[in-house]
Amino acid sequence: MGLLLLLAAFFAVAAASLAVLLTYRALVISHIPKQWGNPIITLLFGSFGDGTIPDIFTRHRYLVELQRKFGAICCLLQPLCKPVIFIHPERGEPLPSWWSTAKTFRGPFGDRSFGVPHSLLGLPAGREWASHRKIVALLFSRRSLEGCMGAIHASTEELAKLCEAGGVLDLYPLLHAWSLDVIGRCAFGHEFGALAATGGGEACAFTAAAALLNDGMVKHQVLGPLAHLLGWLPAWARPRYWRRVEEARRLYAGTAEAIVGRIRCGGEASGPVVSSFCATLSRAAWSVEEVVDEVVGLLLAGHETSSNTACWALHLLATSQPQQERCRAEVDRAFESAEAKSEAAGTSSSSTRLSLGELEASCPLLLGCVYEALRLFPTVPTTPHIAPRGAQLHGLPIPEGCPVSPNKVALGLDPNLFSQPHAFDPERYARGEHGPHGAALATFGAGPRICVGLRLAETELCALLALLLRRFEIEPAGPAPREWCAVTNSPRQSGLSLRLVPREWGKG
């Protein structure tokens, strides 16, 4: 009898607590426009459980419809988490000033840094973060990027060689491996061998580890507040899956640790190691853990974002032949000019590579392709920042601590910002429609915590497009790629089937 009373009391308290929680959630957001299914179901299971967002992996497209219905501001409820508020500034007005401050930034894992607590991804705003940012920013200076060009070209030429046979190829896994090898050479100073293994149909430990880390990031976000428990559990007590994710992280961390140790012990360093980000950070007054976390953080932030942007840019070029021809003409002129300079200097023009300066000066349409891909298929559709106390949007008070994000898909299709918004037009960037580095859409974020590696992303993507357009005619093949947005927006489920037709005279 006593046990039954205790159980009844427990369930009564649980039910009362749940009722209080639901009431609080409803009151906090009562003034913000939102889609309600069954109110109780919505409050319990969020907008993904009540049918408002029927497909979590294309949620960014459903959010466009919600934004059109509710206007400049709408709310999306999450189970166990605070509601996310999406904003669409009217008629091109800027984002609220508080959204762009460092203190409102919410990392990709909230305050759960996914194994890289000493990196820019994991550190909270403050002096330590600011100090790290100053040092990491040097990795992406013009001088540093010029030093990366050899590694970028080597990976891009390796990819082009794998495509020389022509025919229909699924470029998604190849671009995934290409981006991983660029990071391996530039950030770690290590040959991951991802492209060679993928092209040869072989297994690669680094490719498998990267896939597991990316999958782990998705599950880490889905767990929400429960992800805190993973950090508190000893390694042996964690579920087997999370032990495998940690092993994947340790593969990359161990690689970086070995390079740091070799450099700091005065060991011989040659090849890509010398100019790698890992080597540069090893010379700073940082602990080994700080260097390793930062380099692994660059992998987490820069791998899939770059490969997926490359996928969408190539898809857009393949399905818009007139724009592809205009971009190719620009690329051909740039290569011919570079080859003429090589011949004048008495050097071989058979292996001509475009320098960073030549890419920037001679190929503005390529950068336009990158930003059009990021507009029409945002790689990271939402970038939530945390609302501070007293925040307002369009006269509506925003609950303190709620994540707030611009609706990048809706903004990218806004005719007030972009003329003929559904058209792929690489000249938009030169006309200023995107703003510097995509500021109109906060493509790389905004304010002090704007993506520190955006210049590297621009450079490697432009170098990739330049070489592929020089070497191949690119045509669509098979069904159009489908968006699948977990942490980043990719054609992961459908692949990217393209027909690459070698250009015999363009192998320069």
mmCIF file with all atom_site columns, C-alpha atoms in Angstrom, residues 36-118:
data_model
loop_
_atom_site.group_PDB
_atom_site.id
_atom_site.type_symbol
_atom_site.label_atom_id
_atom_site.label_alt_id
_atom_site.label_comp_id
_atom_site.label_asym_id
_atom_site.label_entity_id
_atom_site.label_seq_id
_atom_site.pdbx_PDB_ins_code
_atom_site.Cartn_x
_atom_site.Cartn_y
_atom_site.Cartn_z
_atom_site.occupancy
_atom_site.B_iso_or_equiv
_atom_site.pdbx_formal_charge
_atom_site.auth_seq_id
_atom_site.auth_comp_id
_atom_site.auth_asym_id
_atom_site.auth_atom_id
_atom_site.pdbx_PDB_model_num
ATOM 1  C CA . TRP A 1 36  ? -0.002 25.302 -33.855 1.00 0.00 ? 36  TRP A CA 1
ATOM 2  C CA . GLY A 1 37  ? -1.137 21.757 -34.478 1.00 0.00 ? 37  GLY A CA 1
ATOM 3  C CA . ASN A 1 38  ? -2.694 20.269 -31.383 1.00 0.00 ? 38  ASN A CA 1
ATOM 4  C CA . PRO A 1 39  ? -1.404 22.700 -28.701 1.00 0.00 ? 39  PRO A CA 1
ATOM 5  C CA . ILE A 1 40  ? -0.592 19.955 -26.206 1.00 0.00 ? 40  ILE A CA 1
ATOM 6  C CA . ILE A 1 41  ? 1.240  17.869 -28.830 1.00 0.00 ? 41  ILE A CA 1
ATOM 7  C CA . THR A 1 42  ? 3.102  20.954 -30.059 1.00 0.00 ? 42  THR A CA 1
ATOM 8  C CA . LEU A 1 43  ? 4.208  21.939 -26.561 1.00 0.00 ? 43  LEU A CA 1
ATOM 9  C CA . LEU A 1 44  ? 5.239  18.382 -25.718 1.00 0.00 ? 44  LEU A CA 1
ATOM 10 C CA . PHE A 1 45  ? 6.950  17.281 -28.921 1.00 0.00 ? 45  PHE A CA 1
ATOM 11 C CA . GLY A 1 46  ? 7.604  20.520 -30.756 1.00 0.00 ? 46  GLY A CA 1
ATOM 12 C CA . SER A 1 47  ? 6.990  21.515 -34.351 1.00 0.00 ? 47  SER A CA 1
ATOM 13 C CA . PHE A 1 48  ? 8.595  18.309 -35.622 1.00 0.00 ? 48  PHE A CA 1
ATOM 14 C CA . GLY A 1 49  ? 6.149  16.147 -33.668 1.00 0.00 ? 49  GLY A CA 1
ATOM 15 C CA . ASP A 1 50  ? 2.895  17.903 -34.547 1.00 0.00 ? 50  ASP A CA 1
ATOM 16 C CA . GLY A 1 51  ? 3.274  17.779 -38.327 1.00 0.00 ? 51  GLY A CA 1
ATOM 17 C CA . THR A 1 52  ? 4.244  21.438 -38.819 1.00 0.00 ? 52  THR A CA 1
ATOM 18 C CA . ILE A 1 53  ? 7.646  20.286 -40.107 1.00 0.00 ? 53  ILE A CA 1
ATOM 19 C CA . PRO A 1 54  ? 6.921  16.885 -41.670 1.00 0.00 ? 54  PRO A CA 1
ATOM 20 C CA . ASP A 1 55  ? 10.502 16.201 -42.782 1.00 0.00 ? 55  ASP A CA 1
ATOM 21 C CA . ILE A 1 56  ? 13.331 17.223 -40.478 1.00 0.00 ? 56  ILE A CA 1
ATOM 22 C CA . PHE A 1 57  ? 15.939 16.927 -43.251 1.00 0.00 ? 57  PHE A CA 1
ATOM 23 C CA . THR A 1 58  ? 14.220 19.482 -45.491 1.00 0.00 ? 58  THR A CA 1
ATOM 24 C CA . ARG A 1 59  ? 13.031 21.652 -42.612 1.00 0.00 ? 59  ARG A CA 1
ATOM 25 C CA . HIS A 1 60  ? 14.664 24.746 -44.107 1.00 0.00 ? 60  HIS A CA 1
ATOM 26 C CA . ARG A 1 61  ? 12.238 24.617 -47.057 1.00 0.00 ? 61  ARG A CA 1
ATOM 27 C CA . TYR A 1 62  ? 9.178  24.277 -44.821 1.00 0.00 ? 62  TYR A CA 1
ATOM 28 C CA . LEU A 1 63  ? 10.450 27.248 -42.821 1.00 0.00 ? 63  LEU A CA 1
ATOM 29 C CA . VAL A 1 64  ? 10.201 29.383 -45.960 1.00 0.00 ? 64  VAL A CA 1
ATOM 30 C CA . GLU A 1 65  ? 6.468  28.655 -46.129 1.00 0.00 ? 65  GLU A CA 1
ATOM 31 C CA . LEU A 1 66  ? 6.050  29.470 -42.441 1.00 0.00 ? 66  LEU A CA 1
ATOM 32 C CA . GLN A 1 67  ? 7.920  32.737 -42.905 1.00 0.00 ? 67  GLN A CA 1
ATOM 33 C CA . ARG A 1 68  ? 5.694  33.665 -45.836 1.00 0.00 ? 68  ARG A CA 1
ATOM 34 C CA . LYS A 1 69  ? 2.632  32.934 -43.718 1.00 0.00 ? 69  LYS A CA 1
ATOM 35 C CA . PHE A 1 70  ? 3.694  34.847 -40.598 1.00 0.00 ? 70  PHE A CA 1
ATOM 36 C CA . GLY A 1 71  ? 5.911  37.578 -42.032 1.00 0.00 ? 71  GLY A CA 1
ATOM 37 C CA . ALA A 1 72  ? 9.037  38.999 -40.465 1.00 0.00 ? 72  ALA A CA 1
ATOM 38 C CA . ILE A 1 73  ? 9.114  36.769 -37.388 1.00 0.00 ? 73  ILE A CA 1
ATOM 39 C CA . CYS A 1 74  ? 7.932  33.255 -36.585 1.00 0.00 ? 74  CYS A CA 1
ATOM 40 C CA . CYS A 1 75  ? 8.616  30.634 -33.962 1.00 0.00 ? 75  CYS A CA 1
ATOM 41 C CA . LEU A 1 76  ? 9.552  26.948 -34.136 1.00 0.00 ? 76  LEU A CA 1
ATOM 42 C CA . LEU A 1 77  ? 9.137  24.824 -31.020 1.00 0.00 ? 77  LEU A CA 1
ATOM 43 C CA . GLN A 1 78  ? 11.614 22.124 -30.049 1.00 0.00 ? 78  GLN A CA 1
ATOM 44 C CA . PRO A 1 79  ? 11.022 19.325 -27.550 1.00 0.00 ? 79  PRO A CA 1
ATOM 45 C CA . LEU A 1 80  ? 12.919 19.848 -24.266 1.00 0.00 ? 80  LEU A CA 1
ATOM 46 C CA . CYS A 1 81  ? 14.591 22.974 -25.658 1.00 0.00 ? 81  CYS A CA 1
ATOM 47 C CA . LYS A 1 82  ? 13.800 26.656 -25.928 1.00 0.00 ? 82  LYS A CA 1
ATOM 48 C CA . PRO A 1 83  ? 11.876 27.702 -29.042 1.00 0.00 ? 83  PRO A CA 1
ATOM 49 C CA . VAL A 1 84  ? 13.869 28.920 -32.045 1.00 0.00 ? 84  VAL A CA 1
ATOM 50 C CA . ILE A 1 85  ? 12.800 32.262 -33.503 1.00 0.00 ? 85  ILE A CA 1
ATOM 51 C CA . PHE A 1 86  ? 13.348 32.911 -37.213 1.00 0.00 ? 86  PHE A CA 1
ATOM 52 C CA . ILE A 1 87  ? 13.545 36.404 -38.600 1.00 0.00 ? 87  ILE A CA 1
ATOM 53 C CA . HIS A 1 88  ? 13.218 37.803 -42.087 1.00 0.00 ? 88  HIS A CA 1
ATOM 54 C CA . PRO A 1 89  ? 14.108 41.523 -42.060 1.00 0.00 ? 89  PRO A CA 1
ATOM 55 C CA . GLU A 1 90  ? 11.635 43.393 -44.226 1.00 0.00 ? 90  GLU A CA 1
ATOM 56 C CA . ARG A 1 91  ? 12.706 45.087 -47.452 1.00 0.00 ? 91  ARG A CA 1
ATOM 57 C CA . GLY A 1 92  ? 16.388 44.426 -46.917 1.00 0.00 ? 92  GLY A CA 1
ATOM 58 C CA . GLU A 1 93  ? 16.680 46.108 -43.534 1.00 0.00 ? 93  GLU A CA 1
ATOM 59 C CA . PRO A 1 94  ? 19.745 44.936 -41.558 1.00 0.00 ? 94  PRO A CA 1
ATOM 60 C CA . LEU A 1 95  ? 19.710 42.286 -38.874 1.00 0.00 ? 95  LEU A CA 1
ATOM 61 C CA . PRO A 1 96  ? 19.288 43.673 -35.326 1.00 0.00 ? 96  PRO A CA 1
ATOM 62 C CA . SER A 1 97  ? 22.564 44.987 -33.931 1.00 0.00 ? 97  SER A CA 1
ATOM 63 C CA . TRP A 1 98  ? 22.449 42.726 -30.868 1.00 0.00 ? 98  TRP A CA 1
ATOM 64 C CA . TRP A 1 99  ? 22.329 39.619 -33.088 1.00 0.00 ? 99  TRP A CA 1
ATOM 65 C CA . SER A 1 100 ? 25.828 40.280 -34.421 1.00 0.00 ? 100 SER A CA 1
ATOM 66 C CA . THR A 1 101 ? 27.625 40.686 -31.078 1.00 0.00 ? 101 THR A CA 1
ATOM 67 C CA . ALA A 1 102 ? 30.037 38.020 -29.853 1.00 0.00 ? 102 ALA A CA 1
ATOM 68 C CA . LYS A 1 103 ? 28.095 37.447 -26.633 1.00 0.00 ? 103 LYS A CA 1
ATOM 69 C CA . THR A 1 104 ? 24.953 36.322 -28.459 1.00 0.00 ? 104 THR A CA 1
ATOM 70 C CA . PHE A 1 105 ? 26.777 33.684 -30.477 1.00 0.00 ? 105 PHE A CA 1
ATOM 71 C CA . ARG A 1 106 ? 25.600 30.114 -30.098 1.00 0.00 ? 106 ARG A CA 1
ATOM 72 C CA . GLY A 1 107 ? 28.104 27.527 -31.255 1.00 0.00 ? 107 GLY A CA 1
ATOM 73 C CA . PRO A 1 108 ? 27.044 24.581 -33.409 1.00 0.00 ? 108 PRO A CA 1
ATOM 74 C CA . PHE A 1 109 ? 26.765 22.450 -30.276 1.00 0.00 ? 109 PHE A CA 1
ATOM 75 C CA . GLY A 1 110 ? 25.339 25.153 -27.984 1.00 0.00 ? 110 GLY A CA 1
ATOM 76 C CA . ASP A 1 111 ? 27.659 25.062 -24.994 1.00 0.00 ? 111 ASP A CA 1
ATOM 77 C CA . ARG A 1 112 ? 28.448 21.403 -25.678 1.00 0.00 ? 112 ARG A CA 1
ATOM 78 C CA . SER A 1 113 ? 31.687 21.645 -27.595 1.00 0.00 ? 113 SER A CA 1
ATOM 79 C CA . PHE A 1 114 ? 31.777 18.086 -29.017 1.00 0.00 ? 114 PHE A CA 1
ATOM 80 C CA . GLY A 1 115 ? 35.284 17.267 -27.874 1.00 0.00 ? 115 GLY A CA 1
ATOM 81 C CA . VAL A 1 116 ? 36.988 20.558 -28.837 1.00 0.00 ? 116 VAL A CA 1
ATOM 82 C CA . PRO A 1 117 ? 36.463 22.766 -25.748 1.00 0.00 ? 117 PRO A CA 1
ATOM 83 C CA . HIS A 1 118 ? 39.659 24.783 -26.324 1.00 0.00 ? 118 HIS A CA 1
#
